[in-house]
Short mmCIF file of C-alpha atoms in Angstrom, two decimals:
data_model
loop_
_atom_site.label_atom_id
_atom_site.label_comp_id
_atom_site.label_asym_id
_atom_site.label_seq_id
_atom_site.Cartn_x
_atom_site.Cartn_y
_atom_site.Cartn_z
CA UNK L 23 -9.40 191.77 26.54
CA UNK L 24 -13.39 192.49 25.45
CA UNK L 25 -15.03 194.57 26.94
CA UNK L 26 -17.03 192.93 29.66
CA UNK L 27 -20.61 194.03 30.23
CA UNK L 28 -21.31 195.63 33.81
CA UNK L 29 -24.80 194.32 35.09
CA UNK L 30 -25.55 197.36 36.95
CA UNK L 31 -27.34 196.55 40.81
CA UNK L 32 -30.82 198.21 39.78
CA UNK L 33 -30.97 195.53 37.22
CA UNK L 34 -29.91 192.72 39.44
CA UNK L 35 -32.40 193.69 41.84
CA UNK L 36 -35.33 194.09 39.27
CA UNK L 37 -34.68 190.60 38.33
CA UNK L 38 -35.11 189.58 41.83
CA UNK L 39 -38.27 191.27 42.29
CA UNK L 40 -39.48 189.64 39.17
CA UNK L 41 -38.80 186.35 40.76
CA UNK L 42 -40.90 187.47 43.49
CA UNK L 43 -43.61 188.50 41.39
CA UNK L 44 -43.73 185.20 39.23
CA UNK L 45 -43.92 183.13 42.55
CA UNK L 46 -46.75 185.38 44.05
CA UNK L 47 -48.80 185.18 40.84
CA UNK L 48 -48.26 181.36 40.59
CA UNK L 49 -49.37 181.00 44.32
CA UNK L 50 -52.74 182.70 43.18
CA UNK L 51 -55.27 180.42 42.26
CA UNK L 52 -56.28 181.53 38.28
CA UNK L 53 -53.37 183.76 37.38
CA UNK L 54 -51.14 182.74 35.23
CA UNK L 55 -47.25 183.88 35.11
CA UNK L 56 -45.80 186.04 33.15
CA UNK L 57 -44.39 184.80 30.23
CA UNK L 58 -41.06 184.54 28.86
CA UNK L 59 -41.96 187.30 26.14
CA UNK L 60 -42.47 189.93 28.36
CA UNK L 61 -39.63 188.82 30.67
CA UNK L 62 -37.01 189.63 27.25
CA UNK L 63 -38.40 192.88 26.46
CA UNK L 64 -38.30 193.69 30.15
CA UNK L 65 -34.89 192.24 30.08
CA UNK L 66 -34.08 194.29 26.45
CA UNK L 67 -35.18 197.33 27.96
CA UNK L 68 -37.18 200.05 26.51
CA UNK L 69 -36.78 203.33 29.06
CA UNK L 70 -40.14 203.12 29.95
CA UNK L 71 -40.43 199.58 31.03
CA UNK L 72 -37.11 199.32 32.55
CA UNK L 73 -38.79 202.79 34.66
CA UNK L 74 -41.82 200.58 35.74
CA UNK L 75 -39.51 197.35 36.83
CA UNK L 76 -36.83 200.02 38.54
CA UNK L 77 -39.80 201.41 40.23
CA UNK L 78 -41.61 197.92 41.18
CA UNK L 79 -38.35 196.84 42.21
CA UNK L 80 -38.34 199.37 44.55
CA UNK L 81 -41.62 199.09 45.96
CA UNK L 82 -40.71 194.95 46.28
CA UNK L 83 -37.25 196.18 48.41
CA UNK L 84 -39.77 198.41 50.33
CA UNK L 85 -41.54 195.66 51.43
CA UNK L 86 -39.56 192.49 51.95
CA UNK L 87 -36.11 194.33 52.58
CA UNK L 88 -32.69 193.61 50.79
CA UNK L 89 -32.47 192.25 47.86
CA UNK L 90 -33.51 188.54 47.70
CA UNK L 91 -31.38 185.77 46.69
CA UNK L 92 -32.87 182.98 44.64
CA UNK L 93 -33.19 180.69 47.63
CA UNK L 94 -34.84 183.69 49.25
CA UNK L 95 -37.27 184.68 46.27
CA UNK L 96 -38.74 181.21 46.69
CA UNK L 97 -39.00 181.58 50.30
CA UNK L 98 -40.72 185.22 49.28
CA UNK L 99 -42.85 183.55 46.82
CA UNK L 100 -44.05 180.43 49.22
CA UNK L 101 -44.67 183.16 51.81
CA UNK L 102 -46.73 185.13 49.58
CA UNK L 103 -48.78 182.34 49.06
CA UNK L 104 -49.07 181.39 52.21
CA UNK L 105 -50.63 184.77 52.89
CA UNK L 106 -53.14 184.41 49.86
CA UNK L 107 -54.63 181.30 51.43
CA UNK L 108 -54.08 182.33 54.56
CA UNK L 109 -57.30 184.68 55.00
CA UNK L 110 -59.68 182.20 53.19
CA UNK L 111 -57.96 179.12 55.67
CA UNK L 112 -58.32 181.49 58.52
CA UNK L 113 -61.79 182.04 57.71
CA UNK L 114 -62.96 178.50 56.76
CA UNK L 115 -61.50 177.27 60.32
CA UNK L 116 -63.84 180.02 61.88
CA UNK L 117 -66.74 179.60 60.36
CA UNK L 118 -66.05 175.23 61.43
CA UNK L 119 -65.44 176.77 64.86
CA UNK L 120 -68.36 178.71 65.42
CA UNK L 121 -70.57 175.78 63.57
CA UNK L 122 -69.67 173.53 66.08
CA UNK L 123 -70.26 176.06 68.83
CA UNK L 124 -73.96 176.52 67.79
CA UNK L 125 -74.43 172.83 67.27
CA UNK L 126 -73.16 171.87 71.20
CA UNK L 127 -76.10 170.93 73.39
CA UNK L 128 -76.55 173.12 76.03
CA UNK L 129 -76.60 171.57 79.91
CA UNK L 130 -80.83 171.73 79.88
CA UNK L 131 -80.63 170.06 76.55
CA UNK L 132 -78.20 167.28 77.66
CA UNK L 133 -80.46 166.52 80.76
CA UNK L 134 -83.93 166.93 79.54
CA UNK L 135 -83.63 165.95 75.86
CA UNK L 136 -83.85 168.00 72.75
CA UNK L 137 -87.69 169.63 73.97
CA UNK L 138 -86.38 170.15 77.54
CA UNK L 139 -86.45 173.61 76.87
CA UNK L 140 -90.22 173.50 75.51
CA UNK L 141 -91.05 171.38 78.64
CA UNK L 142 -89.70 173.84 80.99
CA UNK L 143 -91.93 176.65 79.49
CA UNK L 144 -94.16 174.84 79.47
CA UNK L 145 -93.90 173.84 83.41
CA UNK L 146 -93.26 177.80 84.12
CA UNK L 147 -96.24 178.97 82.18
CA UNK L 148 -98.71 176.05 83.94
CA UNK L 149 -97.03 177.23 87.23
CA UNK L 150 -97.36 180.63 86.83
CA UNK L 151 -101.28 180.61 85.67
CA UNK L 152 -101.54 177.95 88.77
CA UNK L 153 -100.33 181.19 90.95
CA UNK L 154 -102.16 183.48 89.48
CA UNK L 155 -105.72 181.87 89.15
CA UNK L 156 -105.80 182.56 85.28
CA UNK L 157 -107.11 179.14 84.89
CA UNK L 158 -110.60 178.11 83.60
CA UNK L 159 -112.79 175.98 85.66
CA UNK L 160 -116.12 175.17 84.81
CA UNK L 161 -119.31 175.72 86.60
CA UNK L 162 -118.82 171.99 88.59
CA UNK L 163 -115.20 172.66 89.14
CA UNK L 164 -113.48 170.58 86.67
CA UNK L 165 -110.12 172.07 85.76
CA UNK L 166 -109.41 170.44 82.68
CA UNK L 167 -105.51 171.15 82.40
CA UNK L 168 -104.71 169.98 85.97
CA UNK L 169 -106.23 166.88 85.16
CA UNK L 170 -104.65 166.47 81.75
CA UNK L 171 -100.88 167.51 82.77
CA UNK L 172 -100.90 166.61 86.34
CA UNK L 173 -103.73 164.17 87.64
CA UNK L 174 -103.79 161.71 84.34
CA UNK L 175 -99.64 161.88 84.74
CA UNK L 176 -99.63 160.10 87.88
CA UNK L 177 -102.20 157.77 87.60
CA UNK L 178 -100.93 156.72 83.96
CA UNK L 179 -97.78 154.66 85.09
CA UNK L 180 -100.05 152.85 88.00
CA UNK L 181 -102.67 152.70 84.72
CA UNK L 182 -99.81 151.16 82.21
CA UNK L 183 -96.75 149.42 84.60
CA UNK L 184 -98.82 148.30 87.47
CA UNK L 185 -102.43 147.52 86.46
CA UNK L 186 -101.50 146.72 82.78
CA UNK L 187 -104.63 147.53 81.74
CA UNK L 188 -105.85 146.36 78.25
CA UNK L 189 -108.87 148.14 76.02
CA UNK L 190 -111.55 147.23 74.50
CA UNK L 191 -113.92 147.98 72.26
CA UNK L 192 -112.94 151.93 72.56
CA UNK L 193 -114.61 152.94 69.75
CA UNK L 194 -118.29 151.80 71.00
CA UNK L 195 -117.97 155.17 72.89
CA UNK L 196 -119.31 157.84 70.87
CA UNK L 197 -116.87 160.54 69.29
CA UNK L 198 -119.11 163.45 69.73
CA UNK L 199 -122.34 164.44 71.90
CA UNK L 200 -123.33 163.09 74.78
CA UNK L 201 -123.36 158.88 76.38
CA UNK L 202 -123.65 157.78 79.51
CA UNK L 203 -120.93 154.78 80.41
CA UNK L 204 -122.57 152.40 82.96
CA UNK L 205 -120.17 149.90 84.61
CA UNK L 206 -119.81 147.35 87.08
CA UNK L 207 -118.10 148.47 90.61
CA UNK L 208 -115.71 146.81 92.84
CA UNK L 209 -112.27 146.36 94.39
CA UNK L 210 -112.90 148.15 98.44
CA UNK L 211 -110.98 151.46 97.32
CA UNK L 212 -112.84 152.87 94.04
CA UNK L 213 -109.38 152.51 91.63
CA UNK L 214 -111.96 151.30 89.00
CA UNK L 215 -113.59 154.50 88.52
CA UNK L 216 -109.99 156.10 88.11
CA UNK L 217 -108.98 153.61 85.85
CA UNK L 218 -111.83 154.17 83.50
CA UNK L 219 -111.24 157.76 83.14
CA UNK L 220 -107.72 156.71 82.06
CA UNK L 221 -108.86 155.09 79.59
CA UNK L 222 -111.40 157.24 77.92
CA UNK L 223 -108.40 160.16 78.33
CA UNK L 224 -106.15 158.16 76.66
CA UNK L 225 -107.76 155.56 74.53
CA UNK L 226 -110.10 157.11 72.77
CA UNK L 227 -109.51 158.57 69.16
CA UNK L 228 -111.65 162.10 69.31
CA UNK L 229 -109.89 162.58 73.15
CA UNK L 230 -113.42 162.45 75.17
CA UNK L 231 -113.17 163.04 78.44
CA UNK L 232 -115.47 160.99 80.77
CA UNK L 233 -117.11 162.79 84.22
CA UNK L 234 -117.94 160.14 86.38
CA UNK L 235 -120.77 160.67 89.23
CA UNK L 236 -119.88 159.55 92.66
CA UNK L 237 -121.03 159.15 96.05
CA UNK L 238 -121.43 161.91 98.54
CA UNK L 239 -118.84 160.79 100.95
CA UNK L 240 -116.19 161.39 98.54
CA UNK L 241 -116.58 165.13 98.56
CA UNK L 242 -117.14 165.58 102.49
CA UNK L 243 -112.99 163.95 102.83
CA UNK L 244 -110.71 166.35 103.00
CA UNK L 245 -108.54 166.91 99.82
CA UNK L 246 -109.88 163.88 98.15
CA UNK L 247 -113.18 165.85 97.59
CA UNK L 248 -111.18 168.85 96.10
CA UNK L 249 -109.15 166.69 93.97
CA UNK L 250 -112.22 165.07 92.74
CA UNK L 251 -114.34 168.36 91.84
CA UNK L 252 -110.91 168.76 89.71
CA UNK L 253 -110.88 165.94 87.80
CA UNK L 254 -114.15 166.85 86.78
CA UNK L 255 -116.22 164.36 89.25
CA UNK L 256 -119.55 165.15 90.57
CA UNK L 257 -122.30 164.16 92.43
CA UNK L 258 -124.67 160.95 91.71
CA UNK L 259 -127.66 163.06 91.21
CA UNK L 260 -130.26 162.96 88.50
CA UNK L 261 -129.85 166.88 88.10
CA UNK L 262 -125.70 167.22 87.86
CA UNK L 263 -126.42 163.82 85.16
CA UNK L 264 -128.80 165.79 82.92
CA UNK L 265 -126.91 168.96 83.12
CA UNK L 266 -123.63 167.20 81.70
CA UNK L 267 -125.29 164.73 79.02
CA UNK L 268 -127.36 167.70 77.39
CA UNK L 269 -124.05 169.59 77.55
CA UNK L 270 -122.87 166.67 75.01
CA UNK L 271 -120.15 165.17 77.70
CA UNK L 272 -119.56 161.26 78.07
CA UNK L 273 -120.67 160.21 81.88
CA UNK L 274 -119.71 157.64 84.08
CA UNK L 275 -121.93 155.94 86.47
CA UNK L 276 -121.43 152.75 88.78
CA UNK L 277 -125.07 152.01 89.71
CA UNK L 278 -124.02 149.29 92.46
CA UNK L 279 -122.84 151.73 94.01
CA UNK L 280 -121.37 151.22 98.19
CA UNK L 281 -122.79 147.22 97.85
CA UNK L 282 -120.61 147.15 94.89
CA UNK L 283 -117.15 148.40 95.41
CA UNK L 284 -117.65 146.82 99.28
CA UNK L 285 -119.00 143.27 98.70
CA UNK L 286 -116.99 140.66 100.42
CA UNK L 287 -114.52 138.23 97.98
CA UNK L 288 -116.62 135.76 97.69
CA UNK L 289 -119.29 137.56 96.17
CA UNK L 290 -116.65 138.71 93.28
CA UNK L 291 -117.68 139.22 89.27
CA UNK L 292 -121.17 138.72 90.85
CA UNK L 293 -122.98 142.07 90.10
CA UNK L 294 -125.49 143.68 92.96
CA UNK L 295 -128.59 145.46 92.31
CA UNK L 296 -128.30 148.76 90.05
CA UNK L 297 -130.44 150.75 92.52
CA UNK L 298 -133.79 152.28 91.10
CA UNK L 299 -132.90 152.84 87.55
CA UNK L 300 -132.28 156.21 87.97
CA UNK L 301 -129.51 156.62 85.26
CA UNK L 302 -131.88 155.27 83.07
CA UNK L 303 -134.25 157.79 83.45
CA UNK L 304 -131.76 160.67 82.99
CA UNK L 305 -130.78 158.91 79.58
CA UNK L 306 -133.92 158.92 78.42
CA UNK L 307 -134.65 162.25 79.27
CA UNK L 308 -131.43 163.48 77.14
CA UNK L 309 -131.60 160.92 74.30
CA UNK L 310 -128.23 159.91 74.93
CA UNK L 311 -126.75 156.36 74.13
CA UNK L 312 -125.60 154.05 77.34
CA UNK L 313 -123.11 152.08 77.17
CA UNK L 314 -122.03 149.12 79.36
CA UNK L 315 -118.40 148.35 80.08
CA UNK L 316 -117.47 145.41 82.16
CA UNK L 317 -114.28 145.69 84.28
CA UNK L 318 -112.29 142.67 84.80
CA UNK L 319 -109.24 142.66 87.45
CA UNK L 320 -110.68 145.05 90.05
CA UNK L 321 -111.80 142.86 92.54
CA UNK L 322 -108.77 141.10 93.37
CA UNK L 323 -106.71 144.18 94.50
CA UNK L 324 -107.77 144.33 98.19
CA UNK L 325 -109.64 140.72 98.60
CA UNK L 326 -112.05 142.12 101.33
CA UNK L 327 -112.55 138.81 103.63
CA UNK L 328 -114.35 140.50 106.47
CA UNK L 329 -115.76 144.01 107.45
CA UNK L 330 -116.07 145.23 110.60
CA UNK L 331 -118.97 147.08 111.05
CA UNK L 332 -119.07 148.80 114.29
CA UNK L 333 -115.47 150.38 113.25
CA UNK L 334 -117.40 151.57 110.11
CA UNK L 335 -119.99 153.28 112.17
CA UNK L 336 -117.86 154.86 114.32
CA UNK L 337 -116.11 156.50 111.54
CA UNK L 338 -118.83 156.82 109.92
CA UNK L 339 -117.81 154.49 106.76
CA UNK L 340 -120.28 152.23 105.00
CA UNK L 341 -117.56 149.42 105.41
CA UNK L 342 -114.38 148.95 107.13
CA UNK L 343 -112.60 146.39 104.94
CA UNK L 344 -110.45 143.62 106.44
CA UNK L 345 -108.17 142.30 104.07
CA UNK L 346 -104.85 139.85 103.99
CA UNK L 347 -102.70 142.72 104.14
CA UNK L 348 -104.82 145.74 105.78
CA UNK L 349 -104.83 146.84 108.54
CA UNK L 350 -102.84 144.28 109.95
CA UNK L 351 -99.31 146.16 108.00
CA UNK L 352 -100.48 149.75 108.52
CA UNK L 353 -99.95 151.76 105.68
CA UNK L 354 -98.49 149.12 103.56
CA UNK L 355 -101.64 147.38 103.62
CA UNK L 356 -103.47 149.88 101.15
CA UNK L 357 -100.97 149.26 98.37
CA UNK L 358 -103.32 147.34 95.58
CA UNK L 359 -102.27 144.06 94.33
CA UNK L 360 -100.29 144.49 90.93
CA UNK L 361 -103.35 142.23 89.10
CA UNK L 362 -104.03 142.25 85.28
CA UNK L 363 -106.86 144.57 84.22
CA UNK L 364 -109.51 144.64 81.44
CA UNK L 365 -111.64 147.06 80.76
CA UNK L 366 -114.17 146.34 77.69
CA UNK L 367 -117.07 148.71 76.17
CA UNK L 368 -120.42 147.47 74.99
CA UNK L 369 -122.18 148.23 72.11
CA UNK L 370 -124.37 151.29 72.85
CA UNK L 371 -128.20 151.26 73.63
CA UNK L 372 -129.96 153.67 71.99
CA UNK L 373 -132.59 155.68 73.57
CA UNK L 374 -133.25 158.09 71.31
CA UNK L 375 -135.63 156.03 69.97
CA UNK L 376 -138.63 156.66 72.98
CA UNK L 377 -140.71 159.37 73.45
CA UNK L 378 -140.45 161.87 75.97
CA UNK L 379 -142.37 160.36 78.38
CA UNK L 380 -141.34 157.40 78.31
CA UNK L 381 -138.46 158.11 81.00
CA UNK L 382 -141.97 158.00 83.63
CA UNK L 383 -142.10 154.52 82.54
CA UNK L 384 -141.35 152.42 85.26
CA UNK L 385 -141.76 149.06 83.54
CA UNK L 386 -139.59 150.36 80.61
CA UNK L 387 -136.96 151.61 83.31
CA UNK L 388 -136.95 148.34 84.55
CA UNK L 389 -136.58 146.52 81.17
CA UNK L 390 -133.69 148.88 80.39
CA UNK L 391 -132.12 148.90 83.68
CA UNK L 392 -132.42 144.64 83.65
CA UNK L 393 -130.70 144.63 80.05
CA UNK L 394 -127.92 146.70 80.56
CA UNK L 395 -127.01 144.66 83.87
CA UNK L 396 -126.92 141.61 81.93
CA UNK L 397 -125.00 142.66 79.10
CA UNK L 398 -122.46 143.51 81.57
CA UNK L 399 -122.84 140.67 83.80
CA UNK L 400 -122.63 138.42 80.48
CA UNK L 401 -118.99 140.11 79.39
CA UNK L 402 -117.72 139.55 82.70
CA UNK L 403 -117.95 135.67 82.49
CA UNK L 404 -116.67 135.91 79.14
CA UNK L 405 -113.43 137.79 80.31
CA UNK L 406 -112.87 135.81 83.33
CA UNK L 407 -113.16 132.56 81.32
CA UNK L 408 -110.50 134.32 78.40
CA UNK L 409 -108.04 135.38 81.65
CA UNK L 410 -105.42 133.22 81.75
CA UNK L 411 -104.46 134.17 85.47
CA UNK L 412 -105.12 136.98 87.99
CA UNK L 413 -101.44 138.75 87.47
CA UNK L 414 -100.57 137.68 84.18
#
């Protein structure tokens, strides 16, 4: 009988590592396997390679135990790939993990919309400078960021949802120095004047703000006079007028005045008389531009069909109105009817034009006064016969 040949175990078991080594290196992405060149000289045997697989072998049993069969090399080798992309896998499903972390909305975000969180500093830093007085206010009291952020915020929905109130003309207001914005007056409660500020706040494209003058009763009621000196109101006198229009600021002024805002309904759209022609004069005097706006939905809010006068004198009221709805259902009576407004500005009258003296004129005040009155009185039978109904 031949001889057989004895495998010895070291070489059984350095095949078995090799098989572990060929699937690890195929389970790496870029690394080829070794070839079958290298496996026959390792196979052949030169003492020093058959050292280096004896002693790899080794370090292969070290690691993943007994000897491996060939079922169990490829179980090795799937393992050891499984490790190689394990890290990288591992990783990837981290970094998706934390991405969509970040990218969650937060509960302020969810309830107050992607700049909730600007809004509410924003709200915290206006509250805080409201606390501490570090606030400017100028010399007539007009605090210019209460009215933008809080007093403009709650009259704009009554300005767009109730009132509806359409522009025009806007840009007949000048977009720098000084003008003086001369309109008609009406309604029992003064929601005109308010309205007009509106819409020089929002309407107009350089963002003027208009200071209208008003009566003296308004600042001698409580909080309503405080509120007003706010929103940048003042009084109706020739002096506070010239102050503001050689400052460069647009001015409001309702020359009609009590007999305007207090007429009876019947005596709608029909404008009373604009006083003395003082707001004239103070134009003059500053060169300044006036410009007439007619307001057209105003007087139908509280239809005024009587006034009881001794009432007004014993609160000391120029009117006590008497309408369909007030006093007769207490506090619901003062809510305005929802009617359809429209406010419209004039071209501008120049004044710049007369010399300095002139504003001692009274024949020229008169002439003035008498056009602007009928350019307004004019528009408002031109809007009333474009209305298509009081509501609508």
């Amino acid at each position: 009988m031949p001889d057989a040949k004895v495998i010895p175990f070291d070489d059984d078991r350095a095949r078995g590592a090799r098989r572990v080594r060929r699937g690890a290196l195929a389970s790496v992405p870029g690394q080829a396997p070794p070839d079958t060149g290298a496996r026959g000289a390792a196979s052949g045997g030169t003492p020093a390679v058959a050292e280096a697989e004896t002693t790899g072998a080794a370090s292969a049993s070290a690691v993943s135990g007994p000897a491996p069969s060939d079922d169990l090399a490829g179980e090795a080798g799937a393992a050891s790939a499984g490790s190689a992309a394990s890290p990288g896998s591992t990783a990837s499903a981290g970094s998706a993990a934390s991405a969509g972390g970040l990218a969650e909305p937060g509960l302020l975000e969810r309830l107050l919309g992607r700049e909730g969180d600007r809004r509410a500093a924003r709200g915290l830093a206006f509250l805080r400078r409201r606390l501490t007085g570090d606030y400017p206010v100028d010399d007539f009291g007009y605090d210019a960021e209460l009215t933008d952020q809080v007093l403009m915020s709650l009259l704009r929905p009554v300005y767009d949802r109730y009132f509806r109130v359409e522009v025009r003309g806007i840009e007949n207001v000048p977009a720098d120095g000084g003008a003086l914005i001369v309109a008609n007056h009406s309604g029992t409660l003064p929601w005109d004047g308010l309205m007009l500020q509106v819409a020089v706040h929002d309407h107009h494209p350089a963002g003027r703000r208009l200071r209208l003058l008003a009566a003296d009763l308004v600042f001698l009621l409580p909080v309503v006079g405080e509120l007003a000196r706010k929103a940048g109101h003042t009084l109706a006198c020739v002096e506070d007028a010239g102050r503001l229009l050689e400052r460069g600021e647009i001015v409001g002024v309702m020359p009609e005045g009590f007999k305007g805002v207090g007429k009876p309904f019947a005596d709608r759209y029909k404008l009373q008389r604009f006083g003395r022609g003082g707001f004239v004069s103070t134009a003059l005097r500053a060169g300044t531009p006036i410009v007439p706006c007619s307001i057209v939905g105003a007087e139908e809010i509280y239809p005024m069909l009587g006034n009881a006068r001794t009432l007004a004198r014993l609160l000391g009221l120029p009117y006590f109105p008497l309408t369909p709805t007030f006093p007769w259902l207490g506090p619901l009576g003062a809510v305005p009817l929802p009617t359809k407004w429209t406010i419209q500005f004039g071209e501008p009258i120049p004044t710049d034009g007369y010399a300095a003296e002139a504003a001692d004129d009274p024949l020229l005040m008169f002439h003035l006064t008498d056009q602007v009155r009928e350019k307004i009185q004019h528009t408002l039978y031109q809007l009333l016969v474009q209305r298509r109904s009081v509501f609508f």
